[in-house]
Structures are given as C-alpha cells and as structure tokens.
Amino acid sequence: MRRAYQTDLSDEEWEIIEPHLPAPKASGRPRVHALREILDAVFYVLKSGGAWR
C-alpha cells in the first residue's frame, strides 16, 4: 500500500473523471499502473512544482 498524499483524487472526484477515460482494450498487454495512480502522480508533480525528467 502506498502513502496517501493531499493531492490524491477523492473517490467522488474519481467517479466524475473515470467515465471520460479510455477503457482498457480487450487485446494487448494489460496496464501496469492504474489510471487513477497516474493521475494522482501528475497532480502531485503539478502541486509540488517538481521538475519533469
């Protein structure tokens, strides 16, 4: 389990955003990271001002 951050999406926010994201494809390689975790990471970097590499 990872540490929760202040910038993480709440369940209510995720319910609003999730329907607008692409569903996983039936074929091909499965996703390694959940889209919610990716968005949480993006929001963290935006909030903290961390540099993109």
mmCIF file with all atom_site columns, N, CA and C in Angstrom:
data_model
loop_
_atom_site.group_PDB
_atom_site.id
_atom_site.type_symbol
_atom_site.label_atom_id
_atom_site.label_alt_id
_atom_site.label_comp_id
_atom_site.label_asym_id
_atom_site.label_entity_id
_atom_site.label_seq_id
_atom_site.pdbx_PDB_ins_code
_atom_site.Cartn_x
_atom_site.Cartn_y
_atom_site.Cartn_z
_atom_site.occupancy
_atom_site.B_iso_or_equiv
_atom_site.pdbx_formal_charge
_atom_site.auth_seq_id
_atom_site.auth_comp_id
_atom_site.auth_asym_id
_atom_site.auth_atom_id
_atom_site.pdbx_PDB_model_num
ATOM 1   N N  . MET A 1 1  ? 0.844   -1.176 0.000   1.00 0.00 ? 1  MET A N  1
ATOM 2   C CA . MET A 1 1  ? 0.000   0.000  0.000   1.00 0.00 ? 1  MET A CA 1
ATOM 3   C C  . MET A 1 1  ? 0.888   1.237  0.000   1.00 0.00 ? 1  MET A C  1
ATOM 4   N N  . ARG A 1 2  ? 0.546   2.196  -0.817  1.00 0.00 ? 2  ARG A N  1
ATOM 5   C CA . ARG A 1 2  ? 1.368   3.394  -0.882  1.00 0.00 ? 2  ARG A CA 1
ATOM 6   C C  . ARG A 1 2  ? 0.823   4.468  0.041   1.00 0.00 ? 2  ARG A C  1
ATOM 7   N N  . ARG A 1 3  ? 1.666   5.414  0.321   1.00 0.00 ? 3  ARG A N  1
ATOM 8   C CA . ARG A 1 3  ? 1.298   6.531  1.197   1.00 0.00 ? 3  ARG A CA 1
ATOM 9   C C  . ARG A 1 3  ? 0.297   7.440  0.488   1.00 0.00 ? 3  ARG A C  1
ATOM 10  N N  . ALA A 1 4  ? -0.688  7.931  1.204   1.00 0.00 ? 4  ALA A N  1
ATOM 11  C CA . ALA A 1 4  ? -1.674  8.857  0.633   1.00 0.00 ? 4  ALA A CA 1
ATOM 12  C C  . ALA A 1 4  ? -1.115  10.276 0.672   1.00 0.00 ? 4  ALA A C  1
ATOM 13  N N  . TYR A 1 5  ? -1.393  11.032 -0.382  1.00 0.00 ? 5  TYR A N  1
ATOM 14  C CA . TYR A 1 5  ? -0.944  12.413 -0.475  1.00 0.00 ? 5  TYR A CA 1
ATOM 15  C C  . TYR A 1 5  ? -2.148  13.337 -0.547  1.00 0.00 ? 5  TYR A C  1
ATOM 16  N N  . GLN A 1 6  ? -1.937  14.582 -0.168  1.00 0.00 ? 6  GLN A N  1
ATOM 17  C CA . GLN A 1 6  ? -3.010  15.575 -0.166  1.00 0.00 ? 6  GLN A CA 1
ATOM 18  C C  . GLN A 1 6  ? -3.571  15.795 -1.572  1.00 0.00 ? 6  GLN A C  1
ATOM 19  N N  . THR A 1 7  ? -2.751  15.572 -2.593  1.00 0.00 ? 7  THR A N  1
ATOM 20  C CA . THR A 1 7  ? -3.172  15.800 -3.972  1.00 0.00 ? 7  THR A CA 1
ATOM 21  C C  . THR A 1 7  ? -3.913  14.619 -4.585  1.00 0.00 ? 7  THR A C  1
ATOM 22  N N  . ASP A 1 8  ? -4.029  13.498 -3.867  1.00 0.00 ? 8  ASP A N  1
ATOM 23  C CA . ASP A 1 8  ? -4.737  12.327 -4.399  1.00 0.00 ? 8  ASP A CA 1
ATOM 24  C C  . ASP A 1 8  ? -6.207  12.658 -4.648  1.00 0.00 ? 8  ASP A C  1
ATOM 25  N N  . LEU A 1 9  ? -6.746  12.055 -5.695  1.00 0.00 ? 9  LEU A N  1
ATOM 26  C CA . LEU A 1 9  ? -8.158  12.238 -6.003  1.00 0.00 ? 9  LEU A CA 1
ATOM 27  C C  . LEU A 1 9  ? -9.021  11.569 -4.940  1.00 0.00 ? 9  LEU A C  1
ATOM 28  N N  . SER A 1 10 ? -10.094 12.221 -4.568  1.00 0.00 ? 10 SER A N  1
ATOM 29  C CA . SER A 1 10 ? -11.061 11.588 -3.666  1.00 0.00 ? 10 SER A CA 1
ATOM 30  C C  . SER A 1 10 ? -11.901 10.613 -4.490  1.00 0.00 ? 10 SER A C  1
ATOM 31  N N  . ASP A 1 11 ? -12.632 9.740  -3.820  1.00 0.00 ? 11 ASP A N  1
ATOM 32  C CA . ASP A 1 11 ? -13.499 8.799  -4.529  1.00 0.00 ? 11 ASP A CA 1
ATOM 33  C C  . ASP A 1 11 ? -14.554 9.541  -5.344  1.00 0.00 ? 11 ASP A C  1
ATOM 34  N N  . GLU A 1 12 ? -15.067 10.634 -4.813  1.00 0.00 ? 12 GLU A N  1
ATOM 35  C CA . GLU A 1 12 ? -16.084 11.422 -5.525  1.00 0.00 ? 12 GLU A CA 1
ATOM 36  C C  . GLU A 1 12 ? -15.498 12.056 -6.789  1.00 0.00 ? 12 GLU A C  1
ATOM 37  N N  . GLU A 1 13 ? -14.270 12.582 -6.702  1.00 0.00 ? 13 GLU A N  1
ATOM 38  C CA . GLU A 1 13 ? -13.614 13.170 -7.878  1.00 0.00 ? 13 GLU A CA 1
ATOM 39  C C  . GLU A 1 13 ? -13.338 12.100 -8.928  1.00 0.00 ? 13 GLU A C  1
ATOM 40  N N  . TRP A 1 14 ? -12.886 10.929 -8.476  1.00 0.00 ? 14 TRP A N  1
ATOM 41  C CA . TRP A 1 14 ? -12.589 9.838  -9.397  1.00 0.00 ? 14 TRP A CA 1
ATOM 42  C C  . TRP A 1 14 ? -13.847 9.379  -10.136 1.00 0.00 ? 14 TRP A C  1
ATOM 43  N N  . GLU A 1 15 ? -14.981 9.325  -9.453  1.00 0.00 ? 15 GLU A N  1
ATOM 44  C CA . GLU A 1 15 ? -16.237 8.922  -10.098 1.00 0.00 ? 15 GLU A CA 1
ATOM 45  C C  . GLU A 1 15 ? -16.630 9.887  -11.215 1.00 0.00 ? 15 GLU A C  1
ATOM 46  N N  . ILE A 1 16 ? -16.257 11.145 -11.093 1.00 0.00 ? 16 ILE A N  1
ATOM 47  C CA . ILE A 1 16 ? -16.554 12.134 -12.133 1.00 0.00 ? 16 ILE A CA 1
ATOM 48  C C  . ILE A 1 16 ? -15.607 11.974 -13.323 1.00 0.00 ? 16 ILE A C  1
ATOM 49  N N  . ILE A 1 17 ? -14.335 11.730 -13.055 1.00 0.00 ? 17 ILE A N  1
ATOM 50  C CA . ILE A 1 17 ? -13.312 11.666 -14.103 1.00 0.00 ? 17 ILE A CA 1
ATOM 51  C C  . ILE A 1 17 ? -13.310 10.332 -14.843 1.00 0.00 ? 17 ILE A C  1
ATOM 52  N N  . GLU A 1 18 ? -13.491 9.239  -14.129 1.00 0.00 ? 18 GLU A N  1
ATOM 53  C CA . GLU A 1 18 ? -13.319 7.893  -14.704 1.00 0.00 ? 18 GLU A CA 1
ATOM 54  C C  . GLU A 1 18 ? -14.110 7.633  -15.988 1.00 0.00 ? 18 GLU A C  1
ATOM 55  N N  . PRO A 1 19 ? -15.381 8.038  -16.098 1.00 0.00 ? 19 PRO A N  1
ATOM 56  C CA . PRO A 1 19 ? -16.117 7.744  -17.329 1.00 0.00 ? 19 PRO A CA 1
ATOM 57  C C  . PRO A 1 19 ? -15.536 8.411  -18.580 1.00 0.00 ? 19 PRO A C  1
ATOM 58  N N  . HIS A 1 20 ? -14.700 9.425  -18.410 1.00 0.00 ? 20 HIS A N  1
ATOM 59  C CA . HIS A 1 20 ? -14.134 10.153 -19.542 1.00 0.00 ? 20 HIS A CA 1
ATOM 60  C C  . HIS A 1 20 ? -12.789 9.592  -19.995 1.00 0.00 ? 20 HIS A C  1
ATOM 61  N N  . LEU A 1 21 ? -12.293 8.584  -19.309 1.00 0.00 ? 21 LEU A N  1
ATOM 62  C CA . LEU A 1 21 ? -11.014 7.973  -19.648 1.00 0.00 ? 21 LEU A CA 1
ATOM 63  C C  . LEU A 1 21 ? -11.240 6.723  -20.493 1.00 0.00 ? 21 LEU A C  1
ATOM 64  N N  . PRO A 1 22 ? -10.263 6.382  -21.350 1.00 0.00 ? 22 PRO A N  1
ATOM 65  C CA . PRO A 1 22 ? -10.432 5.197  -22.195 1.00 0.00 ? 22 PRO A CA 1
ATOM 66  C C  . PRO A 1 22 ? -10.444 3.912  -21.373 1.00 0.00 ? 22 PRO A C  1
ATOM 67  N N  . ALA A 1 23 ? -11.320 3.007  -21.755 1.00 0.00 ? 23 ALA A N  1
ATOM 68  C CA . ALA A 1 23 ? -11.392 1.694  -21.104 1.00 0.00 ? 23 ALA A CA 1
ATOM 69  C C  . ALA A 1 23 ? -10.219 0.843  -21.585 1.00 0.00 ? 23 ALA A C  1
ATOM 70  N N  . PRO A 1 24 ? -9.765  -0.110 -20.776 1.00 0.00 ? 24 PRO A N  1
ATOM 71  C CA . PRO A 1 24 ? -8.685  -0.988 -21.233 1.00 0.00 ? 24 PRO A CA 1
ATOM 72  C C  . PRO A 1 24 ? -9.140  -1.819 -22.426 1.00 0.00 ? 24 PRO A C  1
ATOM 73  N N  . LYS A 1 25 ? -8.223  -2.052 -23.340 1.00 0.00 ? 25 LYS A N  1
ATOM 74  C CA . LYS A 1 25 ? -8.539  -2.849 -24.527 1.00 0.00 ? 25 LYS A CA 1
ATOM 75  C C  . LYS A 1 25 ? -8.604  -4.329 -24.164 1.00 0.00 ? 25 LYS A C  1
ATOM 76  N N  . ALA A 1 26 ? -9.433  -5.057 -24.885 1.00 0.00 ? 26 ALA A N  1
ATOM 77  C CA . ALA A 1 26 ? -9.579  -6.497 -24.640 1.00 0.00 ? 26 ALA A CA 1
ATOM 78  C C  . ALA A 1 26 ? -8.324  -7.253 -25.063 1.00 0.00 ? 26 ALA A C  1
ATOM 79  N N  . SER A 1 27 ? -7.639  -6.750 -26.085 1.00 0.00 ? 27 SER A N  1
ATOM 80  C CA . SER A 1 27 ? -6.423  -7.410 -26.554 1.00 0.00 ? 27 SER A CA 1
ATOM 81  C C  . SER A 1 27 ? -5.213  -6.560 -26.181 1.00 0.00 ? 27 SER A C  1
ATOM 82  N N  . GLY A 1 28 ? -4.059  -7.153 -26.291 1.00 0.00 ? 28 GLY A N  1
ATOM 83  C CA . GLY A 1 28 ? -2.840  -6.421 -25.981 1.00 0.00 ? 28 GLY A CA 1
ATOM 84  C C  . GLY A 1 28 ? -2.403  -6.607 -24.540 1.00 0.00 ? 28 GLY A C  1
ATOM 85  N N  . ARG A 1 29 ? -1.353  -5.911 -24.211 1.00 0.00 ? 29 ARG A N  1
ATOM 86  C CA . ARG A 1 29 ? -0.763  -6.028 -22.882 1.00 0.00 ? 29 ARG A CA 1
ATOM 87  C C  . ARG A 1 29 ? -1.614  -5.285 -21.855 1.00 0.00 ? 29 ARG A C  1
ATOM 88  N N  . PRO A 1 30 ? -1.826  -5.881 -20.690 1.00 0.00 ? 30 PRO A N  1
ATOM 89  C CA . PRO A 1 30 ? -2.610  -5.193 -19.648 1.00 0.00 ? 30 PRO A CA 1
ATOM 90  C C  . PRO A 1 30 ? -1.827  -4.013 -19.075 1.00 0.00 ? 30 PRO A C  1
ATOM 91  N N  . ARG A 1 31 ? -2.549  -3.073 -18.521 1.00 0.00 ? 31 ARG A N  1
ATOM 92  C CA . ARG A 1 31 ? -1.914  -1.902 -17.913 1.00 0.00 ? 31 ARG A CA 1
ATOM 93  C C  . ARG A 1 31 ? -1.115  -2.319 -16.684 1.00 0.00 ? 31 ARG A C  1
ATOM 94  N N  . VAL A 1 32 ? 0.044   -1.701 -16.535 1.00 0.00 ? 32 VAL A N  1
ATOM 95  C CA . VAL A 1 32 ? 0.888   -1.970 -15.374 1.00 0.00 ? 32 VAL A CA 1
ATOM 96  C C  . VAL A 1 32 ? 0.444   -1.101 -14.199 1.00 0.00 ? 32 VAL A C  1
ATOM 97  N N  . HIS A 1 33 ? 0.054   0.143  -14.489 1.00 0.00 ? 33 HIS A N  1
ATOM 98  C CA . HIS A 1 33 ? -0.366  1.088  -13.455 1.00 0.00 ? 33 HIS A CA 1
ATOM 99  C C  . HIS A 1 33 ? -1.800  1.518  -13.711 1.00 0.00 ? 33 HIS A C  1
ATOM 100 N N  . ALA A 1 34 ? -2.556  1.664  -12.657 1.00 0.00 ? 34 ALA A N  1
ATOM 101 C CA . ALA A 1 34 ? -3.941  2.123  -12.768 1.00 0.00 ? 34 ALA A CA 1
ATOM 102 C C  . ALA A 1 34 ? -3.957  3.595  -13.178 1.00 0.00 ? 34 ALA A C  1
ATOM 103 N N  . LEU A 1 35 ? -4.941  3.970  -13.986 1.00 0.00 ? 35 LEU A N  1
ATOM 104 C CA . LEU A 1 35 ? -5.041  5.357  -14.428 1.00 0.00 ? 35 LEU A CA 1
ATOM 105 C C  . LEU A 1 35 ? -5.199  6.314  -13.254 1.00 0.00 ? 35 LEU A C  1
ATOM 106 N N  . ARG A 1 36 ? -5.864  5.876  -12.219 1.00 0.00 ? 36 ARG A N  1
ATOM 107 C CA . ARG A 1 36 ? -6.032  6.739  -11.039 1.00 0.00 ? 36 ARG A CA 1
ATOM 108 C C  . ARG A 1 36 ? -4.681  7.051  -10.402 1.00 0.00 ? 36 ARG A C  1
ATOM 109 N N  . GLU A 1 37 ? -3.801  6.065  -10.327 1.00 0.00 ? 37 GLU A N  1
ATOM 110 C CA . GLU A 1 37 ? -2.468  6.284  -9.762  1.00 0.00 ? 37 GLU A CA 1
ATOM 111 C C  . GLU A 1 37 ? -1.651  7.229  -10.633 1.00 0.00 ? 37 GLU A C  1
ATOM 112 N N  . ILE A 1 38 ? -1.805  7.121  -11.945 1.00 0.00 ? 38 ILE A N  1
ATOM 113 C CA . ILE A 1 38 ? -1.089  8.011  -12.860 1.00 0.00 ? 38 ILE A CA 1
ATOM 114 C C  . ILE A 1 38 ? -1.567  9.446  -12.681 1.00 0.00 ? 38 ILE A C  1
ATOM 115 N N  . LEU A 1 39 ? -2.876  9.643  -12.611 1.00 0.00 ? 39 LEU A N  1
ATOM 116 C CA . LEU A 1 39 ? -3.409  10.993 -12.404 1.00 0.00 ? 39 LEU A CA 1
ATOM 117 C C  . LEU A 1 39 ? -2.987  11.546 -11.045 1.00 0.00 ? 39 LEU A C  1
ATOM 118 N N  . ASP A 1 40 ? -2.987  10.717 -10.016 1.00 0.00 ? 40 ASP A N  1
ATOM 119 C CA . ASP A 1 40 ? -2.522  11.164 -8.702  1.00 0.00 ? 40 ASP A CA 1
ATOM 120 C C  . ASP A 1 40 ? -1.075  11.652 -8.785  1.00 0.00 ? 40 ASP A C  1
ATOM 121 N N  . ALA A 1 41 ? -0.239  10.930 -9.519  1.00 0.00 ? 41 ALA A N  1
ATOM 122 C CA . ALA A 1 41 ? 1.166   11.319 -9.668  1.00 0.00 ? 41 ALA A CA 1
ATOM 123 C C  . ALA A 1 41 ? 1.298   12.637 -10.425 1.00 0.00 ? 41 ALA A C  1
ATOM 124 N N  . VAL A 1 42 ? 0.514   12.813 -11.487 1.00 0.00 ? 42 VAL A N  1
ATOM 125 C CA . VAL A 1 42 ? 0.551   14.063 -12.256 1.00 0.00 ? 42 VAL A CA 1
ATOM 126 C C  . VAL A 1 42 ? 0.134   15.237 -11.376 1.00 0.00 ? 42 VAL A C  1
ATOM 127 N N  . PHE A 1 43 ? -0.945  15.074 -10.625 1.00 0.00 ? 43 PHE A N  1
ATOM 128 C CA . PHE A 1 43 ? -1.398  16.155 -9.745  1.00 0.00 ? 43 PHE A CA 1
ATOM 129 C C  . PHE A 1 43 ? -0.359  16.462 -8.665  1.00 0.00 ? 43 PHE A C  1
ATOM 130 N N  . TYR A 1 44 ? 0.335   15.445 -8.175  1.00 0.00 ? 44 TYR A N  1
ATOM 131 C CA . TYR A 1 44 ? 1.377   15.663 -7.173  1.00 0.00 ? 44 TYR A CA 1
ATOM 132 C C  . TYR A 1 44 ? 2.505   16.516 -7.748  1.00 0.00 ? 44 TYR A C  1
ATOM 133 N N  . VAL A 1 45 ? 2.962   16.177 -8.953  1.00 0.00 ? 45 VAL A N  1
ATOM 134 C CA . VAL A 1 45 ? 4.052   16.931 -9.577  1.00 0.00 ? 45 VAL A CA 1
ATOM 135 C C  . VAL A 1 45 ? 3.616   18.363 -9.861  1.00 0.00 ? 45 VAL A C  1
ATOM 136 N N  . LEU A 1 46 ? 2.390   18.539 -10.341 1.00 0.00 ? 46 LEU A N  1
ATOM 137 C CA . LEU A 1 46 ? 1.897   19.889 -10.610 1.00 0.00 ? 46 LEU A CA 1
ATOM 138 C C  . LEU A 1 46 ? 1.822   20.720 -9.331  1.00 0.00 ? 46 LEU A C  1
ATOM 139 N N  . LYS A 1 47 ? 1.371   20.121 -8.255  1.00 0.00 ? 47 LYS A N  1
ATOM 140 C CA . LYS A 1 47 ? 1.215   20.839 -6.981  1.00 0.00 ? 47 LYS A CA 1
ATOM 141 C C  . LYS A 1 47 ? 2.567   21.133 -6.332  1.00 0.00 ? 47 LYS A C  1
ATOM 142 N N  . SER A 1 48 ? 3.486   20.170 -6.398  1.00 0.00 ? 48 SER A N  1
ATOM 143 C CA . SER A 1 48 ? 4.770   20.321 -5.712  1.00 0.00 ? 48 SER A CA 1
ATOM 144 C C  . SER A 1 48 ? 5.774   21.140 -6.510  1.00 0.00 ? 48 SER A C  1
ATOM 145 N N  . GLY A 1 49 ? 5.506   21.315 -7.803  1.00 0.00 ? 49 GLY A N  1
ATOM 146 C CA . GLY A 1 49 ? 6.441   22.069 -8.636  1.00 0.00 ? 49 GLY A CA 1
ATOM 147 C C  . GLY A 1 49 ? 7.670   21.272 -9.012  1.00 0.00 ? 49 GLY A C  1
ATOM 148 N N  . GLY A 1 50 ? 7.609   19.953 -8.864  1.00 0.00 ? 50 GLY A N  1
ATOM 149 C CA . GLY A 1 50 ? 8.738   19.103 -9.218  1.00 0.00 ? 50 GLY A CA 1
ATOM 150 C C  . GLY A 1 50 ? 9.035   19.171 -10.708 1.00 0.00 ? 50 GLY A C  1
ATOM 151 N N  . ALA A 1 51 ? 10.293  19.039 -11.047 1.00 0.00 ? 51 ALA A N  1
ATOM 152 C CA . ALA A 1 51 ? 10.704  19.113 -12.452 1.00 0.00 ? 51 ALA A CA 1
ATOM 153 C C  . ALA A 1 51 ? 10.424  17.790 -13.160 1.00 0.00 ? 51 ALA A C  1
ATOM 154 N N  . TRP A 1 52 ? 9.960   17.863 -14.397 1.00 0.00 ? 52 TRP A N  1
ATOM 155 C CA . TRP A 1 52 ? 9.761   16.671 -15.220 1.00 0.00 ? 52 TRP A CA 1
ATOM 156 C C  . TRP A 1 52 ? 11.114  16.233 -15.737 1.00 0.00 ? 52 TRP A C  1
ATOM 157 N N  . ARG A 1 53 ? 11.321  14.946 -15.821 1.00 0.00 ? 53 ARG A N  1
ATOM 158 C CA . ARG A 1 53 ? 12.578  14.429 -16.367 1.00 0.00 ? 53 ARG A CA 1
ATOM 159 C C  . ARG A 1 53 ? 12.330  13.802 -17.694 1.00 0.00 ? 53 ARG A C  1
#
